[in-house]
């Protein structure tokens, strides 16, 4: 008998069992969060548009950045704490007078979330051959097999927008946002003496997964060869 017998499974045949190195999902969770009364932070130009507006409408909200921090849970081996911070970018249509062209004000809000997931044990150092390290006396730094947290989320749904009076103070908010967000803003001066504040309520749907590199044995059918020919005809729109 052959070493790798061919197994019939419907129309396709399993040729052999192969071992692959991939990421395995050890644990995951899903959440539907209602983020009530998130304070929107505006910078100088946008805050001036908010203060001078008689009508404000929320145009859209997108997830600009996500910060993820994974730490091992003490006295609970194999479990890890995942601290997630969502940074939202919101755009508002501001009307300085009725029946006028709106001007867009851009603001930012953030939301912190924490969950505990199982990530298994794997205190192993992985060394990988690299052509760049062959000229050195020692190989490249090892890769640690710590679990990796992955967050999947869609842009939140805007449920409500409230306008309220703001305290007459000047608070520096530049340090509370990632540098990548601050680089995308032309005017990063903090707003001083704001008279209006915006509170939004968002609906957020997210999935958090805990992954780790693992070797898995899977059935192999055949090499993946495309059967459809490339169509380069662009005359038909």
mmCIF file of C-alpha atoms in Angstrom:
data_model
loop_
_atom_site.group_PDB
_atom_site.id
_atom_site.type_symbol
_atom_site.label_atom_id
_atom_site.label_comp_id
_atom_site.label_asym_id
_atom_site.label_seq_id
_atom_site.Cartn_x
_atom_site.Cartn_y
_atom_site.Cartn_z
ATOM 1 C CA UNK A 1 0.000 0.000 0.000
ATOM 2 C CA UNK A 2 1.233 3.566 -0.606
ATOM 3 C CA UNK A 3 2.403 5.680 2.305
ATOM 4 C CA UNK A 4 -0.216 8.359 1.625
ATOM 5 C CA UNK A 5 -3.432 6.655 0.517
ATOM 6 C CA UNK A 6 -5.842 8.722 -1.549
ATOM 7 C CA UNK A 7 -9.127 9.294 0.270
ATOM 8 C CA UNK A 8 -12.299 9.892 -1.691
ATOM 9 C CA UNK A 9 -14.347 12.866 -0.458
ATOM 10 C CA UNK A 10 -17.076 13.671 -2.944
ATOM 11 C CA UNK A 11 -15.735 14.930 -6.242
ATOM 12 C CA UNK A 12 -12.297 15.937 -4.893
ATOM 13 C CA UNK A 13 -9.623 13.584 -3.580
ATOM 14 C CA UNK A 14 -7.299 14.108 -0.635
ATOM 15 C CA UNK A 15 -3.756 13.490 -1.851
ATOM 16 C CA UNK A 16 -1.915 13.734 1.454
ATOM 17 C CA UNK A 17 -1.882 15.250 4.939
ATOM 18 C CA UNK A 18 0.436 18.221 5.278
ATOM 19 C CA UNK A 19 1.607 20.223 8.285
ATOM 20 C CA UNK A 20 1.301 24.016 8.033
ATOM 21 C CA UNK A 21 2.437 26.824 10.312
ATOM 22 C CA UNK A 22 -0.412 29.286 10.759
ATOM 23 C CA UNK A 23 -2.221 31.353 13.367
ATOM 24 C CA UNK A 24 -4.779 29.485 15.435
ATOM 25 C CA UNK A 25 -7.640 31.282 17.173
ATOM 26 C CA UNK A 26 -7.657 30.085 20.789
ATOM 27 C CA UNK A 27 -10.422 32.345 22.061
ATOM 28 C CA UNK A 28 -12.720 35.082 20.782
ATOM 29 C CA UNK A 29 -15.629 37.224 21.900
ATOM 30 C CA UNK A 30 -18.201 39.490 20.304
ATOM 31 C CA UNK A 31 -19.701 42.641 21.773
ATOM 32 C CA UNK A 32 -22.378 45.183 20.910
ATOM 33 C CA UNK A 33 -21.621 48.363 22.843
ATOM 34 C CA UNK A 34 -23.791 51.443 23.196
ATOM 35 C CA UNK A 35 -21.397 54.326 23.864
ATOM 36 C CA UNK A 36 -23.483 56.975 25.548
ATOM 37 C CA UNK A 37 -22.532 60.657 25.807
ATOM 38 C CA UNK A 38 -19.015 60.521 24.400
ATOM 39 C CA UNK A 39 -17.387 63.954 24.578
ATOM 40 C CA UNK A 40 -16.117 65.077 21.181
ATOM 41 C CA UNK A 41 -12.803 66.920 21.181
ATOM 42 C CA UNK A 42 -12.379 69.745 18.686
ATOM 43 C CA UNK A 43 -9.328 71.779 17.831
ATOM 44 C CA UNK A 44 -9.190 75.510 17.282
ATOM 45 C CA UNK A 45 -10.787 75.915 13.828
ATOM 46 C CA UNK A 46 -13.462 73.261 14.254
ATOM 47 C CA UNK A 47 -14.386 74.473 17.734
ATOM 48 C CA UNK A 48 -14.908 77.967 16.350
ATOM 49 C CA UNK A 49 -17.340 76.572 13.767
ATOM 50 C CA UNK A 50 -19.229 74.736 16.501
ATOM 51 C CA UNK A 51 -19.500 77.843 18.687
ATOM 52 C CA UNK A 52 -20.770 80.022 15.826
ATOM 53 C CA UNK A 53 -23.266 77.490 14.458
ATOM 54 C CA UNK A 54 -27.019 77.763 14.951
ATOM 55 C CA UNK A 55 -27.645 74.234 13.629
ATOM 56 C CA UNK A 56 -25.334 71.205 13.810
ATOM 57 C CA UNK A 57 -25.866 67.884 12.061
ATOM 58 C CA UNK A 58 -23.658 64.809 12.378
ATOM 59 C CA UNK A 59 -22.488 63.677 8.960
ATOM 60 C CA UNK A 60 -20.565 60.453 9.689
ATOM 61 C CA UNK A 61 -18.288 58.642 12.123
ATOM 62 C CA UNK A 62 -15.332 56.405 11.288
ATOM 63 C CA UNK A 63 -12.780 54.437 13.283
ATOM 64 C CA UNK A 64 -9.502 56.293 12.815
ATOM 65 C CA UNK A 65 -7.128 54.233 14.984
ATOM 66 C CA UNK A 66 -7.259 51.306 17.436
ATOM 67 C CA UNK A 67 -4.694 50.819 20.205
ATOM 68 C CA UNK A 68 -4.343 47.254 21.548
ATOM 69 C CA UNK A 69 -2.345 46.212 24.619
ATOM 70 C CA UNK A 70 -1.999 42.565 25.688
ATOM 71 C CA UNK A 71 -0.813 41.612 29.167
ATOM 72 C CA UNK A 72 -0.692 38.280 30.970
ATOM 73 C CA UNK A 73 -3.226 37.856 33.775
ATOM 74 C CA UNK A 74 -1.441 37.115 37.093
ATOM 75 C CA UNK A 75 -2.295 33.850 38.858
ATOM 76 C CA UNK A 76 -4.378 32.694 35.888
ATOM 77 C CA UNK A 77 -2.051 30.884 33.557
ATOM 78 C CA UNK A 78 -2.891 30.998 29.877
ATOM 79 C CA UNK A 79 -5.252 33.992 30.123
ATOM 80 C CA UNK A 80 -4.449 37.478 28.859
ATOM 81 C CA UNK A 81 -5.983 40.883 29.385
ATOM 82 C CA UNK A 82 -6.693 42.888 26.243
ATOM 83 C CA UNK A 83 -6.993 46.662 26.633
ATOM 84 C CA UNK A 84 -8.507 48.289 23.552
ATOM 85 C CA UNK A 85 -8.835 51.997 22.837
ATOM 86 C CA UNK A 86 -10.941 53.097 19.879
ATOM 87 C CA UNK A 87 -10.342 56.534 18.350
ATOM 88 C CA UNK A 88 -13.280 57.879 16.349
ATOM 89 C CA UNK A 89 -13.251 60.639 13.761
ATOM 90 C CA UNK A 90 -16.533 62.521 13.439
ATOM 91 C CA UNK A 91 -17.619 65.123 10.901
ATOM 92 C CA UNK A 92 -20.344 67.668 11.564
ATOM 93 C CA UNK A 93 -22.190 69.994 9.214
ATOM 94 C CA UNK A 94 -22.357 73.408 10.870
ATOM 95 C CA UNK A 95 -24.766 76.129 9.728
ATOM 96 C CA UNK A 96 -23.921 79.709 10.753
ATOM 97 C CA UNK A 97 -27.331 80.888 9.475
ATOM 98 C CA UNK A 98 -30.449 79.230 8.062
ATOM 99 C CA UNK A 99 -30.395 78.240 4.363
ATOM 100 C CA UNK A 100 -26.630 78.621 4.041
ATOM 101 C CA UNK A 101 -23.906 76.291 2.823
ATOM 102 C CA UNK A 102 -22.660 74.162 5.734
ATOM 103 C CA UNK A 103 -19.060 74.073 6.817
ATOM 104 C CA UNK A 104 -17.515 70.845 8.044
ATOM 105 C CA UNK A 105 -16.133 70.598 11.581
ATOM 106 C CA UNK A 106 -13.958 67.615 12.462
ATOM 107 C CA UNK A 107 -13.815 66.194 15.968
ATOM 108 C CA UNK A 108 -12.413 63.141 17.723
ATOM 109 C CA UNK A 109 -13.646 60.875 20.494
ATOM 110 C CA UNK A 110 -12.224 57.812 22.214
ATOM 111 C CA UNK A 111 -13.584 54.747 23.994
ATOM 112 C CA UNK A 112 -11.759 52.205 26.192
ATOM 113 C CA UNK A 113 -12.707 48.544 26.332
ATOM 114 C CA UNK A 114 -11.206 45.616 28.226
ATOM 115 C CA UNK A 115 -11.697 41.863 27.956
ATOM 116 C CA UNK A 116 -9.929 38.693 29.153
ATOM 117 C CA UNK A 117 -9.319 35.865 26.687
ATOM 118 C CA UNK A 118 -7.536 32.524 26.746
ATOM 119 C CA UNK A 119 -4.315 32.492 24.745
ATOM 120 C CA UNK A 120 -2.674 29.198 25.836
ATOM 121 C CA UNK A 121 0.944 28.793 26.953
ATOM 122 C CA UNK A 122 3.910 29.138 24.648
ATOM 123 C CA UNK A 123 7.015 30.534 26.321
ATOM 124 C CA UNK A 124 9.220 29.587 23.386
ATOM 125 C CA UNK A 125 11.836 31.578 21.475
ATOM 126 C CA UNK A 126 11.707 31.185 17.697
ATOM 127 C CA UNK A 127 14.836 31.812 15.595
ATOM 128 C CA UNK A 128 14.412 32.280 11.849
ATOM 129 C CA UNK A 129 17.120 32.198 9.189
ATOM 130 C CA UNK A 130 17.502 35.500 7.407
ATOM 131 C CA UNK A 131 19.874 36.333 4.510
ATOM 132 C CA UNK A 132 20.547 39.732 6.082
ATOM 133 C CA UNK A 133 21.815 38.115 9.266
ATOM 134 C CA UNK A 134 24.239 35.726 7.551
ATOM 135 C CA UNK A 135 26.877 38.452 7.409
ATOM 136 C CA UNK A 136 26.649 38.951 11.155
ATOM 137 C CA UNK A 137 28.296 36.910 13.865
ATOM 138 C CA UNK A 138 24.958 36.170 15.562
ATOM 139 C CA UNK A 139 21.493 35.608 14.161
ATOM 140 C CA UNK A 140 18.670 38.071 14.343
ATOM 141 C CA UNK A 141 16.771 38.591 17.575
ATOM 142 C CA UNK A 142 14.378 35.762 18.438
ATOM 143 C CA UNK A 143 10.656 36.044 18.008
ATOM 144 C CA UNK A 144 8.603 35.314 21.086
ATOM 145 C CA UNK A 145 5.485 33.245 20.663
ATOM 146 C CA UNK A 146 3.240 35.545 22.649
ATOM 147 C CA UNK A 147 -0.401 35.589 21.605
ATOM 148 C CA UNK A 148 -1.626 38.322 19.318
ATOM 149 C CA UNK A 149 -4.949 40.104 19.787
ATOM 150 C CA UNK A 150 -6.932 41.015 16.691
ATOM 151 C CA UNK A 151 -9.876 43.406 16.705
ATOM 152 C CA UNK A 152 -12.457 43.486 13.941
ATOM 153 C CA UNK A 153 -14.954 46.335 13.990
ATOM 154 C CA UNK A 154 -17.192 48.230 11.634
ATOM 155 C CA UNK A 155 -17.695 51.982 11.651
ATOM 156 C CA UNK A 156 -20.085 52.846 14.474
ATOM 157 C CA UNK A 157 -23.685 53.895 14.004
ATOM 158 C CA UNK A 158 -24.579 57.389 15.198
ATOM 159 C CA UNK A 159 -27.559 57.064 17.534
ATOM 160 C CA UNK A 160 -27.815 60.561 19.020
ATOM 161 C CA UNK A 161 -26.084 63.951 19.063
ATOM 162 C CA UNK A 162 -26.518 66.431 21.918
ATOM 163 C CA UNK A 163 -25.307 70.026 22.229
ATOM 164 C CA UNK A 164 -24.589 71.415 25.677
ATOM 165 C CA UNK A 165 -22.762 74.326 27.271
ATOM 166 C CA UNK A 166 -19.062 73.931 27.873
ATOM 167 C CA UNK A 167 -17.044 75.254 30.772
ATOM 168 C CA UNK A 168 -14.916 78.301 30.054
ATOM 169 C CA UNK A 169 -11.526 76.625 30.273
ATOM 170 C CA UNK A 170 -8.584 75.653 28.118
ATOM 171 C CA UNK A 171 -7.556 72.001 28.282
ATOM 172 C CA UNK A 172 -4.664 70.596 26.272
ATOM 173 C CA UNK A 173 -5.812 67.428 24.527
ATOM 174 C CA UNK A 174 -2.884 66.922 22.145
ATOM 175 C CA UNK A 175 -1.323 64.235 24.341
ATOM 176 C CA UNK A 176 -4.506 62.157 24.539
ATOM 177 C CA UNK A 177 -4.508 61.171 20.860
ATOM 178 C CA UNK A 178 -1.962 59.178 18.808
ATOM 179 C CA UNK A 179 0.565 61.123 16.832
ATOM 180 C CA UNK A 180 -0.771 59.678 13.577
ATOM 181 C CA UNK A 181 -4.102 61.439 14.218
ATOM 182 C CA UNK A 182 -2.429 64.721 15.130
ATOM 183 C CA UNK A 183 -0.364 64.607 11.939
ATOM 184 C CA UNK A 184 -3.547 64.439 9.845
ATOM 185 C CA UNK A 185 -4.879 67.691 11.333
ATOM 186 C CA UNK A 186 -3.808 71.046 9.938
ATOM 187 C CA UNK A 187 -4.631 73.027 13.076
ATOM 188 C CA UNK A 188 -3.681 71.177 16.270
ATOM 189 C CA UNK A 189 -4.021 74.138 18.612
ATOM 190 C CA UNK A 190 -6.231 73.298 21.608
ATOM 191 C CA UNK A 191 -9.514 75.135 21.778
ATOM 192 C CA UNK A 192 -9.705 77.790 24.508
ATOM 193 C CA UNK A 193 -12.880 79.272 25.908
ATOM 194 C CA UNK A 194 -15.271 76.942 24.079
ATOM 195 C CA UNK A 195 -18.928 77.835 24.600
ATOM 196 C CA UNK A 196 -20.469 74.651 23.175
ATOM 197 C CA UNK A 197 -19.717 70.974 23.607
ATOM 198 C CA UNK A 198 -20.901 67.993 21.567
ATOM 199 C CA UNK A 199 -21.934 64.672 23.118
ATOM 200 C CA UNK A 200 -22.587 61.727 20.822
ATOM 201 C CA UNK A 201 -24.046 58.264 21.368
ATOM 202 C CA UNK A 202 -22.586 55.544 19.161
ATOM 203 C CA UNK A 203 -23.410 51.901 18.502
ATOM 204 C CA UNK A 204 -20.272 49.799 18.084
ATOM 205 C CA UNK A 205 -20.044 46.160 16.948
ATOM 206 C CA UNK A 206 -16.664 44.456 17.421
ATOM 207 C CA UNK A 207 -15.027 41.013 17.520
ATOM 208 C CA UNK A 208 -11.859 40.333 19.531
ATOM 209 C CA UNK A 209 -9.717 37.275 18.783
ATOM 210 C CA UNK A 210 -6.672 35.826 20.537
ATOM 211 C CA UNK A 211 -4.280 34.178 18.080
ATOM 212 C CA UNK A 212 -1.034 32.269 18.377
ATOM 213 C CA UNK A 213 1.297 30.550 15.899
ATOM 214 C CA UNK A 214 0.570 26.820 15.758
ATOM 215 C CA UNK A 215 1.408 23.813 13.602
ATOM 216 C CA UNK A 216 -1.739 22.161 12.290
ATOM 217 C CA UNK A 217 -2.164 18.992 10.225
ATOM 218 C CA UNK A 218 -4.636 19.501 7.383
ATOM 219 C CA UNK A 219 -5.683 17.462 4.323
ATOM 220 C CA UNK A 220 -4.242 18.630 0.998
ATOM 221 C CA UNK A 221 -6.196 18.147 -2.211
ATOM 222 C CA UNK A 222 -3.915 19.583 -4.882
ATOM 223 C CA UNK A 223 -2.009 22.704 -5.852
ATOM 224 C CA UNK A 224 -4.202 25.725 -6.423
ATOM 225 C CA UNK A 225 -4.109 26.519 -10.134
ATOM 226 C CA UNK A 226 -6.602 29.064 -11.554
ATOM 227 C CA UNK A 227 -8.943 27.724 -14.190
ATOM 228 C CA UNK A 228 -10.441 31.043 -15.381
ATOM 229 C CA UNK A 229 -8.580 32.893 -18.115
ATOM 230 C CA UNK A 230 -7.704 36.552 -17.695
ATOM 231 C CA UNK A 231 -10.103 38.801 -19.569
ATOM 232 C CA UNK A 232 -8.405 41.983 -20.834
ATOM 233 C CA UNK A 233 -11.285 43.157 -23.007
ATOM 234 C CA UNK A 234 -12.276 46.629 -21.821
ATOM 235 C CA UNK A 235 -14.349 47.671 -24.869
ATOM 236 C CA UNK A 236 -17.612 46.605 -23.187
ATOM 237 C CA UNK A 237 -18.314 48.960 -20.244
#
